[in-house]
PDB file of C-alpha atoms and ligand atoms in Angstrom:
ATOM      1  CA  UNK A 213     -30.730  11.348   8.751  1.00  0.00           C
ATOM      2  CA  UNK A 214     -27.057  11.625   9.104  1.00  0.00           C
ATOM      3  CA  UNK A 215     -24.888   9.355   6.444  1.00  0.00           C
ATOM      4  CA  UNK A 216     -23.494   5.983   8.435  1.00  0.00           C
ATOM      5  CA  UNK A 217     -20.030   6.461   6.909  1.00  0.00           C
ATOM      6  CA  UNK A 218     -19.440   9.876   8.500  1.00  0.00           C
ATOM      7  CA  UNK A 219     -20.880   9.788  12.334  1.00  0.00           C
ATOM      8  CA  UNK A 220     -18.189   6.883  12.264  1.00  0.00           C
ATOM      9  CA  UNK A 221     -15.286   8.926  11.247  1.00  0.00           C
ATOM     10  CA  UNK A 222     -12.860   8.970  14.436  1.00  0.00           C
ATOM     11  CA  UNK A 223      -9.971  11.068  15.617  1.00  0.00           C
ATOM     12  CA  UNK A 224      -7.106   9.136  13.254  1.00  0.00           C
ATOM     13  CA  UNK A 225      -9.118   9.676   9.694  1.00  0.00           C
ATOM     14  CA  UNK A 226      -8.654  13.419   8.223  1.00  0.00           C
ATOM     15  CA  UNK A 227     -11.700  15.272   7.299  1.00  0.00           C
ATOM     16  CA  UNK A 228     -10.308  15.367   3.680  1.00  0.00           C
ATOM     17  CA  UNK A 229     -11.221  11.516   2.977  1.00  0.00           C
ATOM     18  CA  UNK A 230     -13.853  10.071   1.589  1.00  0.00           C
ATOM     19  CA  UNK A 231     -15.261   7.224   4.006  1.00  0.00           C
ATOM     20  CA  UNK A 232     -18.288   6.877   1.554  1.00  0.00           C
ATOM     21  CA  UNK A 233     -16.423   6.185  -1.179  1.00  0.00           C
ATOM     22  CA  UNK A 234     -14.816   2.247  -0.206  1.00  0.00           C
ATOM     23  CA  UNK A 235     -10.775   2.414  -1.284  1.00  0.00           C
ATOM     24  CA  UNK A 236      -8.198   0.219  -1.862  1.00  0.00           C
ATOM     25  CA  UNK A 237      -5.885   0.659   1.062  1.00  0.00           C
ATOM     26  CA  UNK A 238      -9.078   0.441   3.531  1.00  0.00           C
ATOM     27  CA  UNK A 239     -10.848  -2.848   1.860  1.00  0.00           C
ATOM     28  CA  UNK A 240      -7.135  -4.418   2.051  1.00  0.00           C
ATOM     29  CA  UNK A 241      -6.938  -3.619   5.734  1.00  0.00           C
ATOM     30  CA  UNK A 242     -10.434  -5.247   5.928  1.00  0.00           C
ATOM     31  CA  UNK A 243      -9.284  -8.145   4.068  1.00  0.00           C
ATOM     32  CA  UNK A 244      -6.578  -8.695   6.137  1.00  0.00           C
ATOM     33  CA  UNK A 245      -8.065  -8.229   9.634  1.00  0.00           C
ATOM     34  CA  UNK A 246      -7.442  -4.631  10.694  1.00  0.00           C
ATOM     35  CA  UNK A 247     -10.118  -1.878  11.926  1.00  0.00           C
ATOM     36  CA  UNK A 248      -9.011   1.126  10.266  1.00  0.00           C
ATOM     37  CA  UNK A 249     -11.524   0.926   7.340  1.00  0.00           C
ATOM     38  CA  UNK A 250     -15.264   1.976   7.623  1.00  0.00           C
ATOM     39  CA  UNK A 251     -18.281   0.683   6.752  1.00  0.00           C
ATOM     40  CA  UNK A 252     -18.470   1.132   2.546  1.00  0.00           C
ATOM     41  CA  UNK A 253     -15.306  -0.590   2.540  1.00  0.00           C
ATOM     42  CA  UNK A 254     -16.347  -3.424   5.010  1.00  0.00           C
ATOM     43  CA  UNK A 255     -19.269  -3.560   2.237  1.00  0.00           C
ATOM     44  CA  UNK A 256     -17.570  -3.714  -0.719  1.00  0.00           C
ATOM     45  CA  UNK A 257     -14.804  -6.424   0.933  1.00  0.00           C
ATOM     46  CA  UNK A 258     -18.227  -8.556   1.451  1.00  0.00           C
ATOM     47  CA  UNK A 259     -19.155  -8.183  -1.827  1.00  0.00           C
ATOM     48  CA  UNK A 260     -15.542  -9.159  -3.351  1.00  0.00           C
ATOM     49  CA  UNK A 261     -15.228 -12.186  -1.309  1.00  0.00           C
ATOM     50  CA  UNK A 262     -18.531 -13.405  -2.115  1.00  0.00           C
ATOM     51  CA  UNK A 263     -17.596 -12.907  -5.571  1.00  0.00           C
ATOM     52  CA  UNK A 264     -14.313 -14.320  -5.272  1.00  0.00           C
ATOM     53  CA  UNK A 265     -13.675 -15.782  -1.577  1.00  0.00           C
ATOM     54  CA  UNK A 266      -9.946 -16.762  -2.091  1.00  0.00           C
ATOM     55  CA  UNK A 267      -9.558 -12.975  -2.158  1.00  0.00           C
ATOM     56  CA  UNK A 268      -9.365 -12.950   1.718  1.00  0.00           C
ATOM     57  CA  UNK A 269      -6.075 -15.658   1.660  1.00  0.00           C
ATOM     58  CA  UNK A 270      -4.913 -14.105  -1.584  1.00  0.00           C
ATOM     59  CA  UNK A 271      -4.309 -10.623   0.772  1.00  0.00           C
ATOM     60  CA  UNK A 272      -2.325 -12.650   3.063  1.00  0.00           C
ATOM     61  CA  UNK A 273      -0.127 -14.722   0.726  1.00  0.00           C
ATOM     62  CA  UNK A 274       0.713 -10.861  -0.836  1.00  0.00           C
ATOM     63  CA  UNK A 275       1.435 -10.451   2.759  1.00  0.00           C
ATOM     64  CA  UNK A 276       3.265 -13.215   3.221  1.00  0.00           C
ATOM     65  CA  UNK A 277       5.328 -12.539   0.011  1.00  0.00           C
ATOM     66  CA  UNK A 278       6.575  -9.015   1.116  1.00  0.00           C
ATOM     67  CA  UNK A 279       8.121 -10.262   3.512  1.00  0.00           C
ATOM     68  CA  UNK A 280       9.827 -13.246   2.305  1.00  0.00           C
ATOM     69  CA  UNK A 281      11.131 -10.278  -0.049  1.00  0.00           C
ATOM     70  CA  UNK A 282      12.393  -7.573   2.425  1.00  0.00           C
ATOM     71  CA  UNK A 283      14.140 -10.514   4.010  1.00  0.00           C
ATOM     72  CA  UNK A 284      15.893 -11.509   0.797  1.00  0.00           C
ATOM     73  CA  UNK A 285      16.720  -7.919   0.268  1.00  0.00           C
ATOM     74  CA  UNK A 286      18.679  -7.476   3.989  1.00  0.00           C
ATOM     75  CA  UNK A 287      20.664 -10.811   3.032  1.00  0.00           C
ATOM     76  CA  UNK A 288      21.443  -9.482  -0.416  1.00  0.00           C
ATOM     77  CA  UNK A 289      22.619  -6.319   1.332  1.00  0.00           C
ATOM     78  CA  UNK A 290      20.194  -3.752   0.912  1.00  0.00           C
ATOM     79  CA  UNK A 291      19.929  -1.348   4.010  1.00  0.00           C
ATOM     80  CA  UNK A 292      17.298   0.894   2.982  1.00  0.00           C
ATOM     81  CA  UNK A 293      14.177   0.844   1.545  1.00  0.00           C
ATOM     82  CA  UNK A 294      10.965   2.898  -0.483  1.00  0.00           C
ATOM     83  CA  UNK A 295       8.012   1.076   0.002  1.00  0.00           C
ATOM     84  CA  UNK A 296       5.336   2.871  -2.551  1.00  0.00           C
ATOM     85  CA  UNK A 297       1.962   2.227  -1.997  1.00  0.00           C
ATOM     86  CA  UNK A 298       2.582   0.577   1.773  1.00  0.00           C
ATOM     87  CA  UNK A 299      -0.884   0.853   2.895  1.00  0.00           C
ATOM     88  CA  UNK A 300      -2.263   0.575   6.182  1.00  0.00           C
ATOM     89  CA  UNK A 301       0.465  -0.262   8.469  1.00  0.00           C
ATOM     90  CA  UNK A 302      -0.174  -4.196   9.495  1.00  0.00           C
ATOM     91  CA  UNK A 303       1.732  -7.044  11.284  1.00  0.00           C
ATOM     92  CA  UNK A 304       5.177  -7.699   9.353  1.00  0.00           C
ATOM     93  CA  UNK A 305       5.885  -3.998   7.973  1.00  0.00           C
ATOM     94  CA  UNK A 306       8.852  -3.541   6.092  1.00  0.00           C
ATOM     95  CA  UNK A 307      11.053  -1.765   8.792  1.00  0.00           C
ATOM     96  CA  UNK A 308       9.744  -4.125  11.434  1.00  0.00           C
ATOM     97  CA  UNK A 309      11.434  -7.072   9.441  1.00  0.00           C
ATOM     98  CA  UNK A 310      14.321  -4.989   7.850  1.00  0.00           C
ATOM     99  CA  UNK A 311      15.194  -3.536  11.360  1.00  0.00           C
ATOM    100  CA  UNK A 312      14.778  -6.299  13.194  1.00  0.00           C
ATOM    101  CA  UNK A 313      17.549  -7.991  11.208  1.00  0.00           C
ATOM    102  CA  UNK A 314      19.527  -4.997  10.767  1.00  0.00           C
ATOM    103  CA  UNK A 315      18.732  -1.721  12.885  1.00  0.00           C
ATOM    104  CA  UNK A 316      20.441   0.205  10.614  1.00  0.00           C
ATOM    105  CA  UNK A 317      17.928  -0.135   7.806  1.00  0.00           C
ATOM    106  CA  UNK A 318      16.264   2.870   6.682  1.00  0.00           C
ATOM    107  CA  UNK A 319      12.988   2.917   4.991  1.00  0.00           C
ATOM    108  CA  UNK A 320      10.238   5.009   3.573  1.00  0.00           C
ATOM    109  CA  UNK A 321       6.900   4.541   3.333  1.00  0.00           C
ATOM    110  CA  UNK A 322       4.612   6.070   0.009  1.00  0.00           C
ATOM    111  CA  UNK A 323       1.269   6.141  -0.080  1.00  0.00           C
ATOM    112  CA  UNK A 324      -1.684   8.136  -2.187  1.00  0.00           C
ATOM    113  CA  UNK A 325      -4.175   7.498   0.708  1.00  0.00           C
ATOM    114  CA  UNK A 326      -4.660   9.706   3.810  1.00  0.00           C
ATOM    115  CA  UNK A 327      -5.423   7.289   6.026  1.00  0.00           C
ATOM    116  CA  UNK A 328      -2.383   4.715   5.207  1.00  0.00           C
ATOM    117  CA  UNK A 329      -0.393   7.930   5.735  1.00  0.00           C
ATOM    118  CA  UNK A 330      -1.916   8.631   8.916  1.00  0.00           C
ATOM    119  CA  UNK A 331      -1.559   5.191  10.345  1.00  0.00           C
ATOM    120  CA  UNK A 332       2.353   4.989   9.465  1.00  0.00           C
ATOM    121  CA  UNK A 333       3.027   8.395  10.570  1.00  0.00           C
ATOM    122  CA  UNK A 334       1.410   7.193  14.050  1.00  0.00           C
ATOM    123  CA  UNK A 335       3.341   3.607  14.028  1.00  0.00           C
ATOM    124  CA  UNK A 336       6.617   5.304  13.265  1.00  0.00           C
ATOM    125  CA  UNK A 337       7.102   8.103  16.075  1.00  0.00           C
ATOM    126  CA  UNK A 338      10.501   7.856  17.758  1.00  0.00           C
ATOM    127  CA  UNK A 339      11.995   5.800  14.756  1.00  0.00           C
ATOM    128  CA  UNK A 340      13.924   8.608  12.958  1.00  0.00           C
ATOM    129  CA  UNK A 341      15.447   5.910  10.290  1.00  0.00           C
ATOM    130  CA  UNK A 342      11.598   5.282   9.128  1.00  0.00           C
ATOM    131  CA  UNK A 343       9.299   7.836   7.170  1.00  0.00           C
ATOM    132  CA  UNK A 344       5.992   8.927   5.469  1.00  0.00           C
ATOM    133  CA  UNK A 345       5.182  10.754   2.374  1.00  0.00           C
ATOM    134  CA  UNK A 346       1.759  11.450   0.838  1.00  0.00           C
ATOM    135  CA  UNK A 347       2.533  10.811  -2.712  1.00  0.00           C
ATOM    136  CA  UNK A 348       1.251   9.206  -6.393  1.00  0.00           C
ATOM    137  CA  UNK A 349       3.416   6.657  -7.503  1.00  0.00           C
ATOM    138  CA  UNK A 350       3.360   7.697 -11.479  1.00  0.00           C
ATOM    139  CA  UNK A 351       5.064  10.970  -9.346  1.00  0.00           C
ATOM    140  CA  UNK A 352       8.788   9.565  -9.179  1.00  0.00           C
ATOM    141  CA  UNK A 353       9.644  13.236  -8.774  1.00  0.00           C
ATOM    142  CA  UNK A 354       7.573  13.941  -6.081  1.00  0.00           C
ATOM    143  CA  UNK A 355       8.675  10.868  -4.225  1.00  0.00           C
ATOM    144  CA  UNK A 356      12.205  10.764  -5.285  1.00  0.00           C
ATOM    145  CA  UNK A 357      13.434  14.385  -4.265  1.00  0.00           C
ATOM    146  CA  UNK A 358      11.230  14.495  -1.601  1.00  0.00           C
ATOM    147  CA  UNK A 359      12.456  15.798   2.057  1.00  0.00           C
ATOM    148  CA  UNK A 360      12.041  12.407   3.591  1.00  0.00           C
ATOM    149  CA  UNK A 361      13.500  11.206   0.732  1.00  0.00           C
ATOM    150  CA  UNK A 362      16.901  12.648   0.867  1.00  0.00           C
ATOM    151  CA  UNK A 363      16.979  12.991   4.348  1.00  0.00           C
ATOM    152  CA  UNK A 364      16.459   8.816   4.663  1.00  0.00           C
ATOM    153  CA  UNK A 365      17.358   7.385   1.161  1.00  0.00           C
ATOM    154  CA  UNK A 366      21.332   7.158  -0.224  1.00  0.00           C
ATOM    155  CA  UNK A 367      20.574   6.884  -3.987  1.00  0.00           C
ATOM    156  CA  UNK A 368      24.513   6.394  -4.706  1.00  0.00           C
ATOM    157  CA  UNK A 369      24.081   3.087  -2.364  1.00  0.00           C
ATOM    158  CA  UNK A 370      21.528  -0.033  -3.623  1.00  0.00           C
ATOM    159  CA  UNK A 371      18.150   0.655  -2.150  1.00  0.00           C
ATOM    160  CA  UNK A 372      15.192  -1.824  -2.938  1.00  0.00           C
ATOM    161  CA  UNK A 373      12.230   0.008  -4.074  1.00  0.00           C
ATOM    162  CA  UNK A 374       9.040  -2.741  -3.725  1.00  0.00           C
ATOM    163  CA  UNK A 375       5.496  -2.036  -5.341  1.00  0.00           C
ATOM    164  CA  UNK A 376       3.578  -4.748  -3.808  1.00  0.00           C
ATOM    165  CA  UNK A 377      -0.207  -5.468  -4.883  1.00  0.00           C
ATOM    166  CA  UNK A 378      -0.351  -1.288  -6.139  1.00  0.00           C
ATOM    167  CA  UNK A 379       0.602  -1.000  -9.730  1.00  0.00           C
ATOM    168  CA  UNK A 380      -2.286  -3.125 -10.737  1.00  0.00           C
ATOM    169  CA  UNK A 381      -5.044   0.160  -9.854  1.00  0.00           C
ATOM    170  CA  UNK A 382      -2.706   2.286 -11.997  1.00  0.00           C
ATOM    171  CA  UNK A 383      -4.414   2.266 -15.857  1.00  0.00           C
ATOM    172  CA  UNK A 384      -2.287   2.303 -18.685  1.00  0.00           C
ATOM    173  CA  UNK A 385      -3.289   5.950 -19.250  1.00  0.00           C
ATOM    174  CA  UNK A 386      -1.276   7.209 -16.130  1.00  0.00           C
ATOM    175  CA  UNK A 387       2.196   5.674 -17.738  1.00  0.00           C
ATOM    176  CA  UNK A 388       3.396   3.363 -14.489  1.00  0.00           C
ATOM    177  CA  UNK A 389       5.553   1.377 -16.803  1.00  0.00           C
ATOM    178  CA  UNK A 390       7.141   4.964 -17.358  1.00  0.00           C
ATOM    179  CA  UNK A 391       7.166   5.763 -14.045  1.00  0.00           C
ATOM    180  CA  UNK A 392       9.215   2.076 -12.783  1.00  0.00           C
ATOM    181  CA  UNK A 393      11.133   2.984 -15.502  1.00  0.00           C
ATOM    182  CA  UNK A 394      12.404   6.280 -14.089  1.00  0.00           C
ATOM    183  CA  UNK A 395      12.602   4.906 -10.343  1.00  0.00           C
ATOM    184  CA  UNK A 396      14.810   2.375 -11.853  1.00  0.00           C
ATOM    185  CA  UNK A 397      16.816   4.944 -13.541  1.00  0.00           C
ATOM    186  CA  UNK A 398      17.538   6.511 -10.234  1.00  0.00           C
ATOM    187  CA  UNK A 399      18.444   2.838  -8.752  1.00  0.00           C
ATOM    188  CA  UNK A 400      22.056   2.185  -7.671  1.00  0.00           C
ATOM    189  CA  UNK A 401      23.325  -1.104  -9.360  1.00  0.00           C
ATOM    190  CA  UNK A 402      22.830  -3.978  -6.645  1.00  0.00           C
ATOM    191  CA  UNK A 403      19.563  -2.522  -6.330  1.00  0.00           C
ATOM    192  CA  UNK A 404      16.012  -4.587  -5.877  1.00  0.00           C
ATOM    193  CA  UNK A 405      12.930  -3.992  -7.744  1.00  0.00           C
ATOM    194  CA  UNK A 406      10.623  -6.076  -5.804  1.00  0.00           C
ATOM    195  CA  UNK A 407       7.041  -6.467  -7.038  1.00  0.00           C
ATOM    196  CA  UNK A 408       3.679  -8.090  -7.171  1.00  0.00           C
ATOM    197  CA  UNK A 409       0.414  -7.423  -9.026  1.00  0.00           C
ATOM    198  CA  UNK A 410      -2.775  -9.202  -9.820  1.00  0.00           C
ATOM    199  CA  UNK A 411      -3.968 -11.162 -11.921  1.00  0.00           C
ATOM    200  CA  UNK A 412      -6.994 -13.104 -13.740  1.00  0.00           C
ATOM    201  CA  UNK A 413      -8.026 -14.699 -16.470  1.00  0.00           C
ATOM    202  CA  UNK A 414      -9.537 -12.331 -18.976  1.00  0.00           C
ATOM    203  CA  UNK A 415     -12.082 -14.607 -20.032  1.00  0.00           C
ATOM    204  CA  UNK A 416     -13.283 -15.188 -16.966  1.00  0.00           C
ATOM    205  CA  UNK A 417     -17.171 -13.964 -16.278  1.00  0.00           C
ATOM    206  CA  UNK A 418     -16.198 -13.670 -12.410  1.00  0.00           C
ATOM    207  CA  UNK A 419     -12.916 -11.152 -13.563  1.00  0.00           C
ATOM    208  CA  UNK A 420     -15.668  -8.672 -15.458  1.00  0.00           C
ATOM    209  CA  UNK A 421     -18.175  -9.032 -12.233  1.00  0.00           C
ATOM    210  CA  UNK A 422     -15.099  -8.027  -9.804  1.00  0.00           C
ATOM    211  CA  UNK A 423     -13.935  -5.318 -12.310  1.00  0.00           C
ATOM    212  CA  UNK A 424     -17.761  -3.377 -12.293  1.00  0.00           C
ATOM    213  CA  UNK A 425     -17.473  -3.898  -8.253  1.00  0.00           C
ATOM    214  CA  UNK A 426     -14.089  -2.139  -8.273  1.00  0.00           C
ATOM    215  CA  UNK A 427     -15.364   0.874 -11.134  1.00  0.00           C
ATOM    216  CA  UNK A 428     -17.322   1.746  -8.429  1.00  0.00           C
ATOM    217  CA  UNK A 429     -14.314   2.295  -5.232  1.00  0.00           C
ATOM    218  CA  UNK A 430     -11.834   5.297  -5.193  1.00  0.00           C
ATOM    219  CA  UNK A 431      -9.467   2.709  -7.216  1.00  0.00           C
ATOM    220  CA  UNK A 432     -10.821   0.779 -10.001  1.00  0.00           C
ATOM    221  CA  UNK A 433      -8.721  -1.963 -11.083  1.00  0.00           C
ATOM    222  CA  UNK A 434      -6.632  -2.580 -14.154  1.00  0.00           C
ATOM    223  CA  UNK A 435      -6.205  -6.106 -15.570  1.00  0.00           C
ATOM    224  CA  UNK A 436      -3.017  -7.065 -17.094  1.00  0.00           C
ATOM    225  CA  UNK A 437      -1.594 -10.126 -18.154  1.00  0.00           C
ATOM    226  CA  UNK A 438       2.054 -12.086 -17.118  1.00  0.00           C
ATOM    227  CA  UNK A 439       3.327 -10.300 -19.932  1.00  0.00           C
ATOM    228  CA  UNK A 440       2.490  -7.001 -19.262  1.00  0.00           C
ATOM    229  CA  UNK A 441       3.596  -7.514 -15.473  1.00  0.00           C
ATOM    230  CA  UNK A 442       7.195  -9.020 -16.744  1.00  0.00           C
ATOM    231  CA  UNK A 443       7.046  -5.745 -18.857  1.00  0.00           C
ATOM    232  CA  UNK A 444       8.244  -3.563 -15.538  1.00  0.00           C
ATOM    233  CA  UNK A 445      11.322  -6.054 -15.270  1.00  0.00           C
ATOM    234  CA  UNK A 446      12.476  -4.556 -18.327  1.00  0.00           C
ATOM    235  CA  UNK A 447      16.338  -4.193 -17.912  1.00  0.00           C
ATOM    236  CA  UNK A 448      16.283  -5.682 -14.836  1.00  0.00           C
ATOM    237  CA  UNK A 449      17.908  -9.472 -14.005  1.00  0.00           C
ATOM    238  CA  UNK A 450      14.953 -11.092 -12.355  1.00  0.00           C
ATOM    239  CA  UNK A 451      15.986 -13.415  -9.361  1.00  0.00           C
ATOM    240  CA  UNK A 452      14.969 -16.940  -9.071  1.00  0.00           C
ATOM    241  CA  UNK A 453      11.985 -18.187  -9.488  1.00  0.00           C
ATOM    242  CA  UNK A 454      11.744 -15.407 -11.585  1.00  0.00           C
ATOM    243  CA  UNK A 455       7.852 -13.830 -11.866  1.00  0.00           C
ATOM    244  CA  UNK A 456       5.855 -16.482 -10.342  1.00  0.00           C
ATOM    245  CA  UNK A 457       2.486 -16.831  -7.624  1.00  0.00           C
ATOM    246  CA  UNK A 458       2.945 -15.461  -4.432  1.00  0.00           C
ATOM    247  CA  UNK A 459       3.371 -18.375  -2.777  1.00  0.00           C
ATOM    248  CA  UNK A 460       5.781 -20.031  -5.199  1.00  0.00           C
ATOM    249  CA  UNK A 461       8.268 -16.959  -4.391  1.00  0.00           C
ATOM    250  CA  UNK A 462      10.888 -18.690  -2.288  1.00  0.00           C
ATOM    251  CA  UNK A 463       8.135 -20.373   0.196  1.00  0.00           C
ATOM    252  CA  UNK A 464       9.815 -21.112   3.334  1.00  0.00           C
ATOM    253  CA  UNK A 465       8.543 -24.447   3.926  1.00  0.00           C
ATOM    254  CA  UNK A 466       7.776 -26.415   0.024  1.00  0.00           C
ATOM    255  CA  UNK A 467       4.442 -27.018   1.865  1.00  0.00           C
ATOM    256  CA  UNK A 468       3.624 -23.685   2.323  1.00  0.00           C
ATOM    257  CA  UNK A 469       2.624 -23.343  -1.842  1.00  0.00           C
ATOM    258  CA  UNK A 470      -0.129 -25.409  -2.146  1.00  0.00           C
ATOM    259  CA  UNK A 471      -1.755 -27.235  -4.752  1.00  0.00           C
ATOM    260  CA  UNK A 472      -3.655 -24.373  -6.176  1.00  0.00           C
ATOM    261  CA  UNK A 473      -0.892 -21.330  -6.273  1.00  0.00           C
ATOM    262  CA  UNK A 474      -3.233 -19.598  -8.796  1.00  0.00           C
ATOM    263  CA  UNK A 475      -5.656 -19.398  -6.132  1.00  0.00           C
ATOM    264  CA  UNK A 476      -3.397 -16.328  -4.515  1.00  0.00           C
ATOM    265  CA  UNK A 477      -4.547 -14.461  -7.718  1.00  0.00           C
ATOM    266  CA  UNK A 478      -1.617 -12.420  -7.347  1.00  0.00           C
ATOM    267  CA  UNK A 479       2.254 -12.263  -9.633  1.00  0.00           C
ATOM    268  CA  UNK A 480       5.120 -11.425  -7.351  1.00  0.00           C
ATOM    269  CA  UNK A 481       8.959 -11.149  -8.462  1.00  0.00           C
ATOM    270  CA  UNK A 482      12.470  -9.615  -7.374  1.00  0.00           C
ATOM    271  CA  UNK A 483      14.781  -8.182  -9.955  1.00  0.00           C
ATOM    272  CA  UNK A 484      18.767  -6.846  -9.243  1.00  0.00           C
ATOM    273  CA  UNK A 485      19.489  -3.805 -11.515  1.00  0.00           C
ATOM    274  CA  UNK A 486      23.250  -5.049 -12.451  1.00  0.00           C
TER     275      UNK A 486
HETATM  276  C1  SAM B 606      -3.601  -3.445  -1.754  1.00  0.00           C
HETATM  277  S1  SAM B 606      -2.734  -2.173  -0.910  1.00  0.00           S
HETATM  278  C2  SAM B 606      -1.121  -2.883  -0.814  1.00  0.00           C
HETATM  279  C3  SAM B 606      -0.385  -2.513   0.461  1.00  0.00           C
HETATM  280  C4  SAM B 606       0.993  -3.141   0.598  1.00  0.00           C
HETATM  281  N1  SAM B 606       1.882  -2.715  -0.468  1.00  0.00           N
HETATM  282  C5  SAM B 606       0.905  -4.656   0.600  1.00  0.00           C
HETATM  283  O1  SAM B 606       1.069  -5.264  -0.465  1.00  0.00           O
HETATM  284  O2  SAM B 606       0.687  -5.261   1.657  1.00  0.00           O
HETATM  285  C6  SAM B 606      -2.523  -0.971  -2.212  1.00  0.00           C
HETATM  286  C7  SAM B 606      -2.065   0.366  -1.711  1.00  0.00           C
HETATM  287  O3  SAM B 606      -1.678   1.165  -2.843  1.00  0.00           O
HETATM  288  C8  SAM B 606      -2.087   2.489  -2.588  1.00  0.00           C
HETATM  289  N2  SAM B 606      -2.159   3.194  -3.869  1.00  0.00           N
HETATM  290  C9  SAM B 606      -3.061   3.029  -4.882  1.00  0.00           C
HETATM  291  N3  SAM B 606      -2.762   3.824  -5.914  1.00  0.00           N
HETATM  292  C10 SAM B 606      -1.635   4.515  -5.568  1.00  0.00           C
HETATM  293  C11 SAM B 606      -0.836   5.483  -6.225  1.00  0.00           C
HETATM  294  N4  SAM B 606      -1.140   5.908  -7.448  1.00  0.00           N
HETATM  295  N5  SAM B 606       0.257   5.977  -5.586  1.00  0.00           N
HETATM  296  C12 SAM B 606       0.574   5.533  -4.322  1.00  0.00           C
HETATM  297  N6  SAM B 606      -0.160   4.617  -3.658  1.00  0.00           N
HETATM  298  C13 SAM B 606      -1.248   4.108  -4.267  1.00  0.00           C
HETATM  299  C14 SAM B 606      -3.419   2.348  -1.907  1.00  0.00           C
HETATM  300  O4  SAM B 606      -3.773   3.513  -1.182  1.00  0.00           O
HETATM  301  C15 SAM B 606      -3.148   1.164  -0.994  1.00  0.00           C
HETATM  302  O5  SAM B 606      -2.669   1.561   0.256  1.00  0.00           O
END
């Protein structure tokens, strides 16, 4: 009998990826509405929420926070952009908002995962200040001297380099506070470090259920705690609120935090390299 996963696979996915294996950028999609994930993700999203159902809202208050963040960044001056780990383009991407306020703004997009490539390669034809590179984020090489790159990015002007909701399914073991270090390195001053990552309560019975669930996807999860998080701020002058919940990052509206913030599950600050 034919596998589900693959009779499914259609013209956009690349025969190189996995659809039986469910992966981060895919059960994010899923999480936040979109249809380019298949059906072990749609699966495993299931599972998570059941688990954990403010997972769903916690995907769009990360959302939400991204681009409260590239917003910040065009009125602090920043014209250009590497978004690493960007995912599977969605409503509000960062040179939608950066452009729309500036046209001028120049971003790139980073991903590990074919199909998040695939998508923004698709969503960006005919905008020749926007591009896409297939890359690992504890690369800074790879991603740094890149075509794209040095064709897009002016590293002797401030760029704003954001690692939203990705760092936290790098493990210790692969050195990402090494690798933030050396982007940072490379960082004009006036430049943004902007950044969110999850979090949960290591005692928590429900954090070692969801942490089997993810062992089991393309990107198993790390836990790490507000102190390890503020850890990739090192050097760095965070901006107020400082590291904070998603939705208590300069919320539009003081309604808009709610009276559970932890409930978004999720750290998210903005840092200036002076
Ligand atoms: C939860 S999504 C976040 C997408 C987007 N940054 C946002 O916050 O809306 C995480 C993304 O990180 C990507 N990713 C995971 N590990 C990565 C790595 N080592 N290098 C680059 N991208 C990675 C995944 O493929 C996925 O698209």
């Amino acid at each position: 009998m034919p596998d589900m996963a693959s009779t499914e696979r259609p013209n956009w996915a690349p025969e190189s990826i996995d659809l039986d294996r469910p992966n981060a950028a895919r059960i994010y999609d899923y999480l936040l509405g979109g249809a380019a994930n298949f059906a072990q993700d749609r699966v495993f999203a299931d599972k998570l929420l059941e688990v954990m159902p403010e997972a769903g809202p916690a995907a769009r208050l990360n959302r939400a926070f991204l681009r409260r963040a590239v917003r910040f960044c065009v009125e602090s001056g920043i014209r250009q952009f590497i978004d690493i780990g960007s995912g599977i383009p969605t409503a509000g991407n960062v040179h939608e908002i950066a452009q729309r306020m500036d046209p001028s703004c120049r971003v790139l997009y980073v991903d590990s995962e074919p199909v998040a490539v695939t998508h923004s390669e698709l969503m960006l034809r005919g905008n020749d200040r926007a591009g896409t590179l297939r890359a690992d984020l504890v690369e800074p090489d790879a991603i740094l001297r890149s075509d794209e790159a040095l064709r897009l990015i002016d590293f002797a002007e401030p760029v704003a380099v954001l690692m939203v909701a990705v760092l936290h399914f790098i493990p210790d073991s692969s050195a990402p506070h090494a690798a933030v270090t050396e982007y940072v390195s490379t960082m004009a001053p006036g430049s943004y470090l902007v950044l969110s990552h999850g979090v949960e309560p290591p005692s928590s019975d429900r954090a070692e259920e969801v942490e089997q669930l993810y062992q089991r996807s393309a990107n198993p999860g790390v836990r790490r705690s507000p102190d390890d998080i503020a850890r990739f701020f090192t050097g760095l002058d965070l901006v107020e609120p400082g590291l904070v919940w998603t939705p208590q990052w300069r919320p539009e509206l003081p309604d808009d935090v709610g009276e559970h913030p932890e409930a978004s599950l999720v750290y998210a600050g903005v840092a200036r390299k002076l």
